[in-house]
Amino acid sequence: DRQTPPPKAPIVFVGSSSFAFWTDVKTYFPGKPILNRGFGGSELSDALHFADRVILAYTPKQVVIYAGENDLAIGNKNAVDVYRLFVQLFGKLRRAQPALPIAYVAIKPSPSRWKLKPEMDQANRLIRRYLRRQRNAAFIDVVPVMLDPATARPKPGIFKSDSLHMNAEGYKLWAELLRPVLR
């Protein structure tokens, strides 16, 4: 932050490598004060633990969260665990800033973690249902645009060679859905 001071009242992107690797995120949203605080391998418990330093310290005007995928894949958690952790994080952020707009990006379907899709879908359903009952909250469902309609599997060409992380084509899909939600 000393070398590159963050913008005032930023839109904080927080979560796992799907945000951390979106290094050119600002170019997708010109004029928006984006502050990317994603870090690889992170789980919702990390976002909760570090919320004071990584999110709230910046007095954000909005928070966008992508987390939960690693909880299921490497954190030995299930959909209900992910939901509960999300609710805790949401509550912590809202206690600090009661009117804070919060958006959650759905857990994405990726080829390398396809076997987890039923659990991902359940976590997404629970979080979507929760956010419907909240003010200034959005659930950004990236799943349909990432699936090939002909096969109902992840679209070829939107992932890097690891079949987990997205390439620029994948981020373009996300940006189209995020753009109307960002304040």
Coordinates of N, CA and C in Angstrom, one line a residue:
D1 N 0.8 -1.2 0.0 CA 0.0 0.0 0.0 C 0.9 1.3 0.0
R2 N 2.1 1.2 0.6 CA 2.9 2.4 0.6 C 3.4 2.7 -0.8
Q3 N 3.8 1.6 -1.6 CA 4.3 1.8 -2.9 C 3.2 2.3 -3.9
T4 N 2.0 1.6 -3.8 CA 0.9 2.0 -4.6 C -0.3 2.2 -3.7
P5 N -0.5 3.5 -3.3 CA -1.6 3.7 -2.4 C -3.0 3.3 -2.9
P6 N -3.8 2.7 -2.1 CA -5.1 2.2 -2.6 C -6.0 3.4 -2.8
P7 N -7.0 3.3 -3.7 CA -8.0 4.4 -3.9 C -8.8 4.6 -2.6
K8 N -9.3 5.8 -2.5 CA -10.2 6.1 -1.4 C -11.6 5.4 -1.7
A9 N -12.2 4.9 -0.6 CA -13.5 4.2 -0.7 C -13.5 3.3 -1.9
P10 N -12.7 2.3 -1.9 CA -12.6 1.4 -3.0 C -13.7 0.3 -3.1
I11 N -13.8 -0.3 -4.2 CA -14.5 -1.6 -4.3 C -13.5 -2.7 -4.1
V12 N -13.6 -3.3 -3.0 CA -12.6 -4.3 -2.6 C -13.0 -5.7 -3.2
F13 N -12.2 -6.3 -4.0 CA -12.3 -7.6 -4.5 C -11.5 -8.5 -3.5
V14 N -12.2 -9.5 -2.8 CA -11.5 -10.3 -1.9 C -11.8 -11.8 -2.2
G15 N -10.9 -12.6 -2.0 CA -11.1 -14.1 -2.2 C -9.9 -14.8 -2.7
S16 N -10.1 -15.8 -3.4 CA -9.0 -16.7 -3.7 C -8.3 -16.4 -5.0
S17 N -7.6 -17.3 -5.6 CA -6.7 -17.0 -6.8 C -7.6 -16.6 -8.0
S18 N -8.8 -17.0 -8.0 CA -9.6 -16.5 -9.2 C -9.7 -15.0 -9.2
F19 N -9.6 -14.3 -8.1 CA -9.4 -12.9 -8.0 C -7.9 -12.5 -8.1
A20 N -7.1 -13.2 -7.3 CA -5.7 -12.8 -7.3 C -5.0 -12.8 -8.7
F21 N -5.4 -13.8 -9.5 CA -4.9 -13.9 -10.9 C -5.5 -12.9 -11.8
W22 N -6.5 -12.2 -11.4 CA -7.2 -11.2 -12.3 C -6.4 -9.9 -12.1
T23 N -5.2 -9.9 -12.6 CA -4.3 -8.8 -12.3 C -4.7 -7.6 -13.0
D24 N -5.4 -7.7 -14.1 CA -5.8 -6.5 -14.9 C -7.3 -6.2 -14.7
V25 N -7.8 -6.6 -13.6 CA -9.2 -6.3 -13.3 C -9.6 -4.9 -13.4
K26 N -8.8 -4.0 -13.1 CA -9.1 -2.5 -13.3 C -9.5 -2.1 -14.7
T27 N -8.8 -2.8 -15.7 CA -9.1 -2.5 -17.1 C -10.4 -2.9 -17.5
Y28 N -11.1 -3.8 -16.8 CA -12.4 -4.2 -17.2 C -13.5 -3.3 -16.7
F29 N -13.1 -2.5 -15.7 CA -14.1 -1.6 -15.1 C -13.5 -0.1 -15.0
P30 N -13.3 0.5 -16.1 CA -12.7 1.9 -16.1 C -13.6 2.8 -15.2
G31 N -12.8 3.6 -14.5 CA -13.5 4.6 -13.6 C -14.0 4.1 -12.3
K32 N -13.8 2.8 -12.1 CA -14.2 2.2 -10.8 C -13.0 2.1 -9.9
P33 N -13.1 2.4 -8.6 CA -11.9 2.3 -7.7 C -11.7 0.9 -7.2
I34 N -11.2 0.0 -8.1 CA -11.1 -1.4 -7.7 C -9.8 -1.5 -6.9
L35 N -9.9 -2.3 -5.9 CA -8.7 -2.7 -5.0 C -8.8 -4.2 -4.9
N36 N -7.9 -4.9 -5.6 CA -7.9 -6.4 -5.6 C -7.1 -6.9 -4.5
R37 N -7.8 -7.6 -3.6 CA -7.1 -8.2 -2.4 C -7.3 -9.7 -2.3
G38 N -7.4 -10.3 -3.5 CA -7.5 -11.8 -3.6 C -6.1 -12.4 -3.3
F39 N -6.1 -13.5 -2.7 CA -4.8 -14.2 -2.5 C -5.0 -15.7 -2.7
G40 N -4.0 -16.3 -3.4 CA -4.1 -17.7 -3.7 C -4.3 -18.7 -2.6
G41 N -5.2 -19.7 -2.8 CA -5.4 -20.7 -1.8 C -6.3 -20.3 -0.7
S42 N -6.8 -19.1 -0.7 CA -7.6 -18.6 0.4 C -9.0 -19.3 0.5
E43 N -9.5 -19.4 1.7 CA -10.8 -19.9 2.0 C -11.6 -18.8 2.6
L44 N -12.9 -19.1 2.8 CA -13.8 -18.1 3.5 C -13.3 -17.8 4.9
S45 N -12.7 -18.8 5.5 CA -12.2 -18.6 6.9 C -11.1 -17.6 6.9
D46 N -10.3 -17.6 5.8 CA -9.2 -16.6 5.7 C -9.8 -15.2 5.5
A47 N -10.7 -15.1 4.7 CA -11.4 -13.8 4.5 C -12.0 -13.3 5.8
L48 N -12.6 -14.2 6.5 CA -13.2 -13.8 7.8 C -12.1 -13.4 8.8
H49 N -11.0 -14.2 8.9 CA -9.9 -13.9 9.8 C -9.2 -12.6 9.5
F50 N -9.0 -12.3 8.2 CA -8.2 -11.1 7.8 C -9.1 -10.0 7.4
A51 N -10.4 -10.1 7.6 CA -11.4 -9.0 7.1 C -11.0 -7.6 7.6
D52 N -10.6 -7.5 8.9 CA -10.2 -6.2 9.4 C -9.1 -5.6 8.6
R53 N -8.1 -6.4 8.2 CA -6.9 -5.8 7.6 C -7.0 -5.8 6.1
V54 N -7.7 -6.7 5.5 CA -7.8 -6.9 4.0 C -9.0 -6.2 3.4
I55 N -10.0 -6.0 4.2 CA -11.3 -5.4 3.7 C -11.6 -4.1 4.4
L56 N -11.9 -4.2 5.7 CA -12.5 -3.1 6.4 C -11.5 -1.9 6.7
A57 N -10.2 -2.2 6.6 CA -9.2 -1.2 6.8 C -9.3 -0.1 5.7
Y58 N -9.9 -0.5 4.6 CA -10.0 0.5 3.5 C -11.3 1.2 3.4
T59 N -12.1 1.0 4.4 CA -13.5 1.6 4.4 C -14.1 1.6 3.0
P60 N -14.3 0.3 2.5 CA -14.8 0.2 1.1 C -16.2 0.7 0.9
K61 N -16.4 1.1 -0.4 CA -17.8 1.5 -0.7 C -18.6 0.3 -1.2
Q62 N -17.9 -0.8 -1.5 CA -18.5 -2.1 -1.9 C -17.5 -3.2 -1.7
V63 N -18.0 -4.4 -1.5 CA -17.1 -5.6 -1.4 C -17.6 -6.6 -2.4
V64 N -16.7 -7.2 -3.1 CA -17.0 -8.3 -4.0 C -16.2 -9.5 -3.5
I65 N -16.9 -10.6 -3.3 CA -16.3 -11.8 -2.7 C -16.3 -13.0 -3.7
Y66 N -15.1 -13.6 -3.9 CA -15.1 -14.9 -4.5 C -14.3 -15.8 -3.6
A67 N -15.0 -16.7 -2.9 CA -14.4 -17.6 -2.0 C -15.4 -18.8 -1.8
G68 N -14.9 -19.9 -1.3 CA -15.7 -21.0 -1.1 C -15.3 -22.2 -1.9
E69 N -14.7 -22.0 -3.0 CA -14.2 -23.1 -3.9 C -13.1 -23.9 -3.2
N70 N -12.1 -23.2 -2.6 CA -11.0 -23.9 -2.0 C -11.5 -24.5 -0.7
D71 N -12.5 -24.0 0.0 CA -13.0 -24.6 1.2 C -13.5 -26.0 0.9
L72 N -14.2 -26.2 -0.3 CA -14.7 -27.5 -0.7 C -13.6 -28.4 -1.2
A73 N -12.6 -27.8 -2.0 CA -11.6 -28.6 -2.7 C -10.5 -29.0 -1.8
I74 N -10.0 -28.1 -0.9 CA -8.8 -28.5 -0.1 C -9.1 -28.3 1.4
G75 N -10.2 -27.7 1.8 CA -10.4 -27.4 3.2 C -11.3 -28.4 3.9
N76 N -11.6 -29.5 3.2 CA -12.5 -30.5 3.8 C -13.8 -30.0 4.4
K77 N -14.4 -29.0 3.7 CA -15.6 -28.5 4.2 C -16.7 -28.9 3.2
N78 N -18.0 -28.8 3.6 CA -19.1 -29.1 2.8 C -19.9 -27.8 2.5
A79 N -20.9 -27.9 1.7 CA -21.7 -26.8 1.3 C -22.3 -26.0 2.5
V80 N -22.7 -26.7 3.5 CA -23.3 -26.0 4.7 C -22.2 -25.3 5.4
D81 N -21.0 -25.9 5.5 CA -19.9 -25.2 6.1 C -19.6 -23.9 5.4
V82 N -19.5 -23.9 4.1 CA -19.2 -22.8 3.2 C -20.3 -21.7 3.5
Y83 N -21.5 -22.1 3.5 CA -22.6 -21.2 3.7 C -22.5 -20.5 5.1
R84 N -22.2 -21.3 6.1 CA -22.1 -20.7 7.5 C -20.9 -19.7 7.6
L85 N -19.8 -20.1 6.9 CA -18.7 -19.2 6.9 C -19.0 -17.9 6.2
F86 N -19.7 -18.0 5.1 CA -20.1 -16.8 4.3 C -21.0 -15.9 5.2
V87 N -22.0 -16.5 5.9 CA -22.9 -15.7 6.7 C -22.1 -15.0 7.8
Q88 N -21.1 -15.7 8.4 CA -20.2 -15.0 9.4 C -19.5 -13.8 8.8
L89 N -18.9 -14.0 7.6 CA -18.2 -12.9 7.0 C -19.1 -11.8 6.6
F90 N -20.3 -12.1 6.1 CA -21.3 -11.1 5.8 C -21.6 -10.3 7.0
G91 N -21.9 -11.0 8.1 CA -22.2 -10.4 9.4 C -21.1 -9.5 9.9
K92 N -19.9 -9.9 9.8 CA -18.8 -9.1 10.3 C -18.7 -7.8 9.5
L93 N -18.8 -7.9 8.2 CA -18.7 -6.7 7.3 C -19.9 -5.8 7.6
R94 N -21.0 -6.3 7.8 CA -22.2 -5.4 8.0 C -22.2 -4.8 9.4
R95 N -21.7 -5.5 10.4 CA -21.6 -4.9 11.7 C -20.6 -3.7 11.7
A96 N -19.6 -3.8 10.9 CA -18.6 -2.7 10.7 C -19.2 -1.5 9.9
Q97 N -19.9 -1.9 8.8 CA -20.5 -0.9 7.9 C -21.9 -1.4 7.5
P98 N -22.9 -1.0 8.3 CA -24.3 -1.5 8.1 C -24.9 -1.4 6.7
A99 N -24.5 -0.4 6.0 CA -25.1 -0.3 4.6 C -24.2 -0.7 3.5
L100 N -23.1 -1.4 3.9 CA -22.1 -1.8 2.9 C -22.7 -2.7 1.8
P101 N -22.6 -2.3 0.5 CA -23.0 -3.2 -0.5 C -22.0 -4.4 -0.7
I102 N -22.6 -5.6 -0.7 CA -21.8 -6.8 -0.7 C -22.3 -7.7 -1.9
A103 N -21.4 -8.1 -2.7 CA -21.7 -9.0 -3.9 C -20.9 -10.3 -3.7
Y104 N -21.5 -11.4 -4.0 CA -20.8 -12.7 -3.9 C -20.9 -13.3 -5.3
V105 N -19.7 -13.7 -5.8 CA -19.6 -14.3 -7.1 C -19.7 -15.8 -6.8
A106 N -20.6 -16.5 -7.5 CA -20.9 -17.9 -7.3 C -19.6 -18.7 -7.5
I107 N -19.6 -19.8 -6.8 CA -18.4 -20.8 -6.9 C -18.5 -21.3 -8.4
K108 N -17.4 -21.1 -9.1 CA -17.4 -21.4 -10.5 C -17.2 -22.9 -10.8
P109 N -17.7 -23.4 -11.9 CA -17.5 -24.8 -12.3 C -16.2 -24.8 -13.1
S110 N -15.2 -25.6 -12.7 CA -14.0 -25.7 -13.4 C -13.7 -27.2 -13.7
P111 N -13.1 -27.5 -14.9 CA -12.9 -28.9 -15.3 C -12.2 -29.7 -14.2
S112 N -11.1 -29.1 -13.6 CA -10.3 -29.9 -12.6 C -11.1 -30.2 -11.3
R113 N -12.1 -29.5 -11.1 CA -12.9 -29.7 -9.8 C -14.4 -30.1 -10.1
W114 N -14.6 -30.7 -11.3 CA -15.9 -31.0 -11.7 C -16.6 -31.9 -10.8
K115 N -15.9 -32.8 -10.2 CA -16.5 -33.8 -9.2 C -17.2 -33.1 -8.0
L116 N -16.7 -31.9 -7.8 CA -17.3 -31.1 -6.6 C -18.5 -30.3 -7.0
K117 N -18.9 -30.3 -8.3 CA -20.0 -29.5 -8.7 C -21.3 -29.6 -7.9
P118 N -21.8 -30.8 -7.6 CA -23.0 -30.9 -6.7 C -22.8 -30.1 -5.4
E119 N -21.7 -30.2 -4.8 CA -21.5 -29.5 -3.5 C -21.4 -28.0 -3.8
M120 N -20.7 -27.6 -4.9 CA -20.7 -26.2 -5.2 C -22.0 -25.6 -5.5
D121 N -22.9 -26.4 -6.2 CA -24.2 -26.0 -6.5 C -25.0 -25.8 -5.2
Q122 N -24.9 -26.7 -4.3 CA -25.6 -26.6 -3.0 C -25.1 -25.3 -2.2
A123 N -23.8 -25.1 -2.2 CA -23.3 -23.9 -1.5 C -23.9 -22.6 -2.2
N124 N -23.8 -22.6 -3.5 CA -24.4 -21.5 -4.2 C -25.8 -21.3 -4.0
R125 N -26.6 -22.3 -3.9 CA -28.1 -22.2 -3.6 C -28.3 -21.6 -2.2
L126 N -27.6 -22.1 -1.2 CA -27.7 -21.6 0.1 C -27.3 -20.1 0.2
I127 N -26.2 -19.7 -0.4 CA -25.8 -18.3 -0.3 C -26.7 -17.4 -1.1
R128 N -27.2 -17.9 -2.3 CA -28.1 -17.1 -3.1 C -29.4 -16.8 -2.2
R129 N -29.9 -17.9 -1.6 CA -31.1 -17.7 -0.8 C -30.9 -16.7 0.3
Y130 N -29.8 -16.8 1.0 CA -29.5 -15.9 2.1 C -29.4 -14.4 1.6
L131 N -28.7 -14.2 0.5 CA -28.5 -12.9 -0.1 C -29.8 -12.2 -0.6
R132 N -30.8 -13.1 -1.0 CA -32.1 -12.5 -1.4 C -32.8 -11.8 -0.3
R133 N -32.5 -12.2 0.9 CA -33.1 -11.6 2.1 C -32.4 -10.4 2.7
Q134 N -31.3 -10.0 2.0 CA -30.4 -8.9 2.6 C -30.6 -7.7 1.7
R135 N -30.4 -6.5 2.3 CA -30.4 -5.3 1.6 C -29.0 -5.1 1.0
N136 N -28.9 -4.3 -0.1 CA -27.6 -4.0 -0.7 C -26.7 -5.2 -0.9
A137 N -27.3 -6.3 -1.3 CA -26.6 -7.6 -1.5 C -26.9 -8.2 -2.9
A138 N -25.9 -8.8 -3.5 CA -26.1 -9.4 -4.8 C -25.4 -10.7 -4.9
F139 N -26.0 -11.6 -5.6 CA -25.4 -12.9 -5.9 C -25.2 -12.9 -7.4
I140 N -23.9 -13.1 -7.8 CA -23.6 -13.0 -9.2 C -23.4 -14.4 -9.7
D141 N -24.3 -14.9 -10.4 CA -24.3 -16.3 -10.9 C -23.5 -16.4 -12.2
V142 N -22.3 -16.8 -12.0 CA -21.4 -17.0 -13.2 C -21.5 -18.4 -13.8
V143 N -22.2 -19.3 -13.1 CA -22.2 -20.7 -13.6 C -22.8 -20.8 -15.0
P144 N -24.0 -20.3 -15.2 CA -24.6 -20.5 -16.6 C -23.7 -20.1 -17.7
V145 N -23.0 -18.9 -17.6 CA -22.2 -18.4 -18.7 C -20.9 -19.2 -18.9
M146 N -20.6 -19.9 -17.9 CA -19.3 -20.7 -17.9 C -19.5 -22.1 -18.5
L147 N -20.8 -22.5 -18.6 CA -21.1 -23.9 -19.1 C -21.5 -23.8 -20.6
D148 N -21.0 -24.8 -21.3 CA -21.4 -25.0 -22.7 C -22.8 -25.6 -22.8
P149 N -23.7 -24.9 -23.4 CA -25.1 -25.3 -23.4 C -25.3 -26.7 -24.1
A150 N -24.4 -27.1 -25.0 CA -24.5 -28.4 -25.7 C -24.1 -29.5 -24.8
T151 N -23.2 -29.3 -23.9 CA -22.6 -30.4 -23.0 C -22.9 -30.2 -21.6
A152 N -23.3 -29.0 -21.1 CA -23.5 -28.7 -19.7 C -22.2 -28.9 -18.9
R153 N -21.1 -28.8 -19.6 CA -19.8 -28.9 -19.0 C -19.1 -27.5 -19.2
P154 N -18.0 -27.3 -18.4 CA -17.3 -26.0 -18.6 C -16.9 -25.8 -20.0
K155 N -17.1 -24.5 -20.5 CA -16.8 -24.2 -21.9 C -15.3 -24.4 -22.1
P156 N -14.9 -25.0 -23.2 CA -13.5 -25.0 -23.6 C -13.1 -23.6 -23.9
G157 N -11.8 -23.3 -23.6 CA -11.3 -22.0 -24.0 C -11.4 -20.9 -23.0
I158 N -11.9 -21.2 -21.8 CA -12.0 -20.1 -20.8 C -11.1 -20.4 -19.6
F159 N -10.4 -21.5 -19.7 CA -9.5 -21.8 -18.6 C -8.0 -21.9 -19.1
K160 N -7.1 -21.7 -18.1 CA -5.7 -21.9 -18.4 C -5.5 -23.4 -18.5
S161 N -4.2 -23.8 -18.8 CA -3.9 -25.2 -19.0 C -4.1 -26.1 -17.7
D162 N -4.2 -25.4 -16.6 CA -4.4 -26.2 -15.3 C -5.9 -26.6 -15.2
S163 N -6.7 -26.2 -16.0 CA -8.2 -26.5 -16.0 C -8.8 -26.0 -14.7
L164 N -8.2 -25.1 -14.0 CA -8.8 -24.6 -12.8 C -8.9 -23.0 -12.8
H165 N -7.9 -22.4 -13.2 CA -7.9 -20.9 -13.3 C -8.3 -20.4 -14.6
M166 N -9.0 -19.3 -14.7 CA -9.5 -18.7 -15.9 C -8.4 -17.9 -16.7
N167 N -8.7 -17.9 -18.0 CA -7.9 -17.0 -18.8 C -8.7 -15.7 -19.1
A168 N -8.2 -14.9 -20.0 CA -8.9 -13.6 -20.3 C -10.3 -13.8 -20.8
E169 N -10.5 -14.9 -21.5 CA -11.9 -15.1 -22.0 C -12.9 -15.4 -20.9
G170 N -12.4 -16.1 -19.9 CA -13.2 -16.4 -18.7 C -13.5 -15.1 -17.9
Y171 N -12.5 -14.3 -17.8 CA -12.7 -13.0 -17.0 C -13.6 -12.1 -17.8
K172 N -13.6 -12.2 -19.1 CA -14.6 -11.3 -19.9 C -16.0 -11.7 -19.5
L173 N -16.2 -13.0 -19.4 CA -17.6 -13.5 -19.0 C -18.0 -12.9 -17.7
W174 N -17.0 -13.0 -16.7 CA -17.3 -12.5 -15.3 C -17.6 -11.0 -15.4
A175 N -16.8 -10.3 -16.1 CA -16.9 -8.8 -16.2 C -18.3 -8.4 -16.6
E176 N -18.8 -9.1 -17.6 CA -20.1 -8.7 -18.1 C -21.2 -8.8 -17.1
L177 N -21.0 -9.8 -16.2 CA -22.0 -10.0 -15.1 C -21.7 -9.0 -13.9
L178 N -20.5 -8.7 -13.7 CA -20.1 -7.8 -12.6 C -20.4 -6.4 -12.9
R179 N -20.2 -6.0 -14.1 CA -20.4 -4.6 -14.5 C -21.7 -3.9 -14.0
P180 N -22.8 -4.5 -14.2 CA -24.0 -3.8 -13.7 C -24.2 -3.8 -12.2
V181 N -23.4 -4.6 -11.5 CA -23.5 -4.7 -10.0 C -22.6 -3.7 -9.3
L182 N -21.5 -3.3 -9.9 CA -20.5 -2.5 -9.3 C -21.0 -1.1 -9.2
R183 N -20.7 -0.4 -8.1 CA -21.2 0.9 -7.8 C -20.2 2.0 -8.0

